[in-house]
Amino acid sequence: TDIKVLEKLKGKHIIIDYIIEYRKYAKLYQTYAQGLKKYIQNDGKIHTVFNQCISETGRLSSSEPNLQNISIRNEESANIRKAFKPQPGCLFVGADYSQVELRILAHLADEQGLISAFKQGIDVHTKTAMDVFNVDVKDVTPTMRRQAKAINFGIDYGMSSFGLAERLEIPVYQASQFIQQYFEKYPNVKKFMDQCVE
């Protein structure tokens, strides 16, 4: 039974919480405590391989092992991250393309609303939340920003209202309204996407 089903069954029986907890710790143990051991090299270190041309989205990816997906969502996995340390005199560097897909979309669609947000250094998900929910920047809640982020990337990758509804756990009609409002605010994105389909 996958986690989505187990989450829906929470509260139905006491064993559900225990199964979810067991799976969490089993995954941490297998993936990190045991799983990373096979990657320790002769120098006592783990060296990942960075791939420039494997990801479909054009992002840099990491393999053998994938060191880009070490979660920090909870205290236990955050503690696993603390085990990774650079050698003395060296640093870990974090780099991000900073919403490159949305920047490319804004450019290709010549969508001035998005372009001006990027030029002004405005967080594009906050800007989308302001436009879709018709609120001022001070009224954008974390939930609105999270939903706007899902809308931005969902539309960028062609997600349907059904897919967006599932991702945001909202009714399909509401997801459809969000997409419609997005296209009303950013009509060049809609025009560009229709041209791509043609």
PDB file of N, CA and C in Angstrom, residues 127-172:
ATOM      1  N   LYS A 127       4.630  36.937  -7.357  1.00  0.00           N
ATOM      2  CA  LYS A 127       3.990  37.749  -8.402  1.00  0.00           C
ATOM      3  C   LYS A 127       2.800  37.008  -9.004  1.00  0.00           C
ATOM      4  N   THR A 128       2.970  35.724  -9.286  1.00  0.00           N
ATOM      5  CA  THR A 128       1.873  34.937  -9.843  1.00  0.00           C
ATOM      6  C   THR A 128       0.730  34.840  -8.838  1.00  0.00           C
ATOM      7  N   ALA A 129       1.051  34.658  -7.562  1.00  0.00           N
ATOM      8  CA  ALA A 129       0.011  34.606  -6.522  1.00  0.00           C
ATOM      9  C   ALA A 129      -0.755  35.925  -6.482  1.00  0.00           C
ATOM     10  N   MET A 130      -0.032  37.041  -6.578  1.00  0.00           N
ATOM     11  CA  MET A 130      -0.689  38.351  -6.587  1.00  0.00           C
ATOM     12  C   MET A 130      -1.664  38.452  -7.764  1.00  0.00           C
ATOM     13  N   ASP A 131      -1.233  37.973  -8.931  1.00  0.00           N
ATOM     14  CA  ASP A 131      -2.040  38.098 -10.138  1.00  0.00           C
ATOM     15  C   ASP A 131      -3.211  37.116 -10.175  1.00  0.00           C
ATOM     16  N   VAL A 132      -2.955  35.878  -9.791  1.00  0.00           N
ATOM     17  CA  VAL A 132      -4.007  34.855  -9.854  1.00  0.00           C
ATOM     18  C   VAL A 132      -5.057  35.056  -8.765  1.00  0.00           C
ATOM     19  N   PHE A 133      -4.599  35.428  -7.563  1.00  0.00           N
ATOM     20  CA  PHE A 133      -5.526  35.594  -6.442  1.00  0.00           C
ATOM     21  C   PHE A 133      -5.977  37.042  -6.264  1.00  0.00           C
ATOM     22  N   ASN A 134      -5.427  37.944  -7.109  1.00  0.00           N
ATOM     23  CA  ASN A 134      -5.818  39.350  -7.101  1.00  0.00           C
ATOM     24  C   ASN A 134      -5.651  39.993  -5.718  1.00  0.00           C
ATOM     25  N   VAL A 135      -4.416  39.868  -5.180  1.00  0.00           N
ATOM     26  CA  VAL A 135      -4.106  40.437  -3.863  1.00  0.00           C
ATOM     27  C   VAL A 135      -2.818  41.250  -3.953  1.00  0.00           C
ATOM     28  N   ASP A 136      -2.597  42.103  -2.958  1.00  0.00           N
ATOM     29  CA  ASP A 136      -1.345  42.843  -2.857  1.00  0.00           C
ATOM     30  C   ASP A 136      -0.254  41.915  -2.327  1.00  0.00           C
ATOM     31  N   VAL A 137       0.981  42.328  -2.533  1.00  0.00           N
ATOM     32  CA  VAL A 137       2.114  41.511  -2.113  1.00  0.00           C
ATOM     33  C   VAL A 137       2.056  41.187  -0.619  1.00  0.00           C
ATOM     34  N   LYS A 138       1.611  42.130   0.187  1.00  0.00           N
ATOM     35  CA  LYS A 138       1.565  41.919   1.647  1.00  0.00           C
ATOM     36  C   LYS A 138       0.511  40.893   2.045  1.00  0.00           C
ATOM     37  N   ASP A 139      -0.429  40.629   1.142  1.00  0.00           N
ATOM     38  CA  ASP A 139      -1.514  39.694   1.447  1.00  0.00           C
ATOM     39  C   ASP A 139      -1.274  38.283   0.898  1.00  0.00           C
ATOM     40  N   VAL A 140      -0.137  38.074   0.247  1.00  0.00           N
ATOM     41  CA  VAL A 140       0.179  36.741  -0.272  1.00  0.00           C
ATOM     42  C   VAL A 140       0.606  35.855   0.891  1.00  0.00           C
ATOM     43  N   THR A 141      -0.146  34.790   1.117  1.00  0.00           N
ATOM     44  CA  THR A 141       0.159  33.851   2.201  1.00  0.00           C
ATOM     45  C   THR A 141       1.112  32.769   1.691  1.00  0.00           C
ATOM     46  N   PRO A 142       1.774  32.043   2.599  1.00  0.00           N
ATOM     47  CA  PRO A 142       2.625  30.919   2.159  1.00  0.00           C
ATOM     48  C   PRO A 142       1.847  29.894   1.326  1.00  0.00           C
ATOM     49  N   THR A 143       0.585  29.664   1.667  1.00  0.00           N
ATOM     50  CA  THR A 143      -0.235  28.717   0.896  1.00  0.00           C
ATOM     51  C   THR A 143      -0.463  29.236  -0.513  1.00  0.00           C
ATOM     52  N   MET A 144      -0.767  30.537  -0.639  1.00  0.00           N
ATOM     53  CA  MET A 144      -0.967  31.127  -1.967  1.00  0.00           C
ATOM     54  C   MET A 144       0.305  31.005  -2.805  1.00  0.00           C
ATOM     55  N   ARG A 145       1.461  31.278  -2.194  1.00  0.00           N
ATOM     56  CA  ARG A 145       2.720  31.196  -2.932  1.00  0.00           C
ATOM     57  C   ARG A 145       2.976  29.762  -3.375  1.00  0.00           C
ATOM     58  N   ARG A 146       2.716  28.804  -2.488  1.00  0.00           N
ATOM     59  CA  ARG A 146       2.916  27.386  -2.826  1.00  0.00           C
ATOM     60  C   ARG A 146       2.012  26.990  -3.988  1.00  0.00           C
ATOM     61  N   GLN A 147       0.754  27.436  -3.938  1.00  0.00           N
ATOM     62  CA  GLN A 147      -0.166  27.133  -5.032  1.00  0.00           C
ATOM     63  C   GLN A 147       0.281  27.804  -6.328  1.00  0.00           C
ATOM     64  N   ALA A 148       0.745  29.051  -6.230  1.00  0.00           N
ATOM     65  CA  ALA A 148       1.220  29.768  -7.416  1.00  0.00           C
ATOM     66  C   ALA A 148       2.441  29.071  -8.021  1.00  0.00           C
ATOM     67  N   LYS A 149       3.305  28.552  -7.181  1.00  0.00           N
ATOM     68  CA  LYS A 149       4.476  27.815  -7.674  1.00  0.00           C
ATOM     69  C   LYS A 149       4.032  26.581  -8.453  1.00  0.00           C
ATOM     70  N   ALA A 150       3.057  25.859  -7.918  1.00  0.00           N
ATOM     71  CA  ALA A 150       2.522  24.679  -8.615  1.00  0.00           C
ATOM     72  C   ALA A 150       1.876  25.089  -9.935  1.00  0.00           C
ATOM     73  N   ILE A 151       1.194  26.223  -9.940  1.00  0.00           N
ATOM     74  CA  ILE A 151       0.566  26.723 -11.166  1.00  0.00           C
ATOM     75  C   ILE A 151       1.642  27.088 -12.189  1.00  0.00           C
ATOM     76  N   ASN A 152       2.659  27.836 -11.759  1.00  0.00           N
ATOM     77  CA  ASN A 152       3.739  28.242 -12.668  1.00  0.00           C
ATOM     78  C   ASN A 152       4.386  27.042 -13.344  1.00  0.00           C
ATOM     79  N   PHE A 153       4.854  26.099 -12.534  1.00  0.00           N
ATOM     80  CA  PHE A 153       5.564  24.955 -13.108  1.00  0.00           C
ATOM     81  C   PHE A 153       4.601  23.998 -13.797  1.00  0.00           C
ATOM     82  N   GLY A 154       3.384  23.893 -13.290  1.00  0.00           N
ATOM     83  CA  GLY A 154       2.396  23.032 -13.921  1.00  0.00           C
ATOM     84  C   GLY A 154       2.074  23.512 -15.326  1.00  0.00           C
ATOM     85  N   ILE A 155       1.829  24.799 -15.471  1.00  0.00           N
ATOM     86  CA  ILE A 155       1.525  25.365 -16.789  1.00  0.00           C
ATOM     87  C   ILE A 155       2.742  25.264 -17.699  1.00  0.00           C
ATOM     88  N   ASP A 156       3.920  25.524 -17.146  1.00  0.00           N
ATOM     89  CA  ASP A 156       5.154  25.455 -17.928  1.00  0.00           C
ATOM     90  C   ASP A 156       5.340  24.067 -18.540  1.00  0.00           C
ATOM     91  N   TYR A 157       4.944  23.031 -17.824  1.00  0.00           N
ATOM     92  CA  TYR A 157       5.123  21.661 -18.307  1.00  0.00           C
ATOM     93  C   TYR A 157       3.834  21.053 -18.840  1.00  0.00           C
ATOM     94  N   GLY A 158       2.818  21.889 -19.084  1.00  0.00           N
ATOM     95  CA  GLY A 158       1.606  21.409 -19.741  1.00  0.00           C
ATOM     96  C   GLY A 158       0.655  20.618 -18.868  1.00  0.00           C
ATOM     97  N   MET A 159       0.671  20.862 -17.569  1.00  0.00           N
ATOM     98  CA  MET A 159      -0.213  20.141 -16.666  1.00  0.00           C
ATOM     99  C   MET A 159      -1.669  20.532 -16.902  1.00  0.00           C
ATOM    100  N   SER A 160      -2.549  19.545 -16.855  1.00  0.00           N
ATOM    101  CA  SER A 160      -3.979  19.798 -17.024  1.00  0.00           C
ATOM    102  C   SER A 160      -4.581  20.266 -15.698  1.00  0.00           C
ATOM    103  N   SER A 161      -5.840  20.703 -15.760  1.00  0.00           N
ATOM    104  CA  SER A 161      -6.524  21.093 -14.529  1.00  0.00           C
ATOM    105  C   SER A 161      -6.676  19.896 -13.596  1.00  0.00           C
ATOM    106  N   PHE A 162      -6.798  18.688 -14.164  1.00  0.00           N
ATOM    107  CA  PHE A 162      -6.884  17.480 -13.331  1.00  0.00           C
ATOM    108  C   PHE A 162      -5.577  17.254 -12.579  1.00  0.00           C
ATOM    109  N   GLY A 163      -4.456  17.414 -13.293  1.00  0.00           N
ATOM    110  CA  GLY A 163      -3.150  17.241 -12.661  1.00  0.00           C
ATOM    111  C   GLY A 163      -2.893  18.283 -11.586  1.00  0.00           C
ATOM    112  N   LEU A 164      -3.266  19.527 -11.878  1.00  0.00           N
ATOM    113  CA  LEU A 164      -3.078  20.595 -10.902  1.00  0.00           C
ATOM    114  C   LEU A 164      -3.961  20.374  -9.681  1.00  0.00           C
ATOM    115  N   ALA A 165      -5.197  19.930  -9.917  1.00  0.00           N
ATOM    116  CA  ALA A 165      -6.118  19.653  -8.805  1.00  0.00           C
ATOM    117  C   ALA A 165      -5.553  18.576  -7.888  1.00  0.00           C
ATOM    118  N   GLU A 166      -4.970  17.554  -8.497  1.00  0.00           N
ATOM    119  CA  GLU A 166      -4.389  16.472  -7.696  1.00  0.00           C
ATOM    120  C   GLU A 166      -3.185  16.966  -6.914  1.00  0.00           C
ATOM    121  N   ARG A 167      -2.335  17.752  -7.580  1.00  0.00           N
ATOM    122  CA  ARG A 167      -1.128  18.256  -6.918  1.00  0.00           C
ATOM    123  C   ARG A 167      -1.476  19.154  -5.729  1.00  0.00           C
ATOM    124  N   LEU A 168      -2.485  20.023  -5.915  1.00  0.00           N
ATOM    125  CA  LEU A 168      -2.854  20.982  -4.865  1.00  0.00           C
ATOM    126  C   LEU A 168      -3.932  20.454  -3.922  1.00  0.00           C
ATOM    127  N   GLU A 169      -4.460  19.269  -4.257  1.00  0.00           N
ATOM    128  CA  GLU A 169      -5.531  18.666  -3.456  1.00  0.00           C
ATOM    129  C   GLU A 169      -6.724  19.616  -3.337  1.00  0.00           C
ATOM    130  N   ILE A 170      -7.152  20.087  -4.517  1.00  0.00           N
ATOM    131  CA  ILE A 170      -8.308  20.989  -4.612  1.00  0.00           C
ATOM    132  C   ILE A 170      -9.250  20.432  -5.679  1.00  0.00           C
ATOM    133  N   PRO A 171     -10.502  20.909  -5.724  1.00  0.00           N
ATOM    134  CA  PRO A 171     -11.423  20.452  -6.775  1.00  0.00           C
ATOM    135  C   PRO A 171     -10.924  20.859  -8.170  1.00  0.00           C
ATOM    136  N   VAL A 172     -11.273  20.048  -9.171  1.00  0.00           N
ATOM    137  CA  VAL A 172     -10.840  20.298 -10.548  1.00  0.00           C
ATOM    138  C   VAL A 172     -11.344  21.647 -11.046  1.00  0.00           C
TER     139      VAL A 172
END
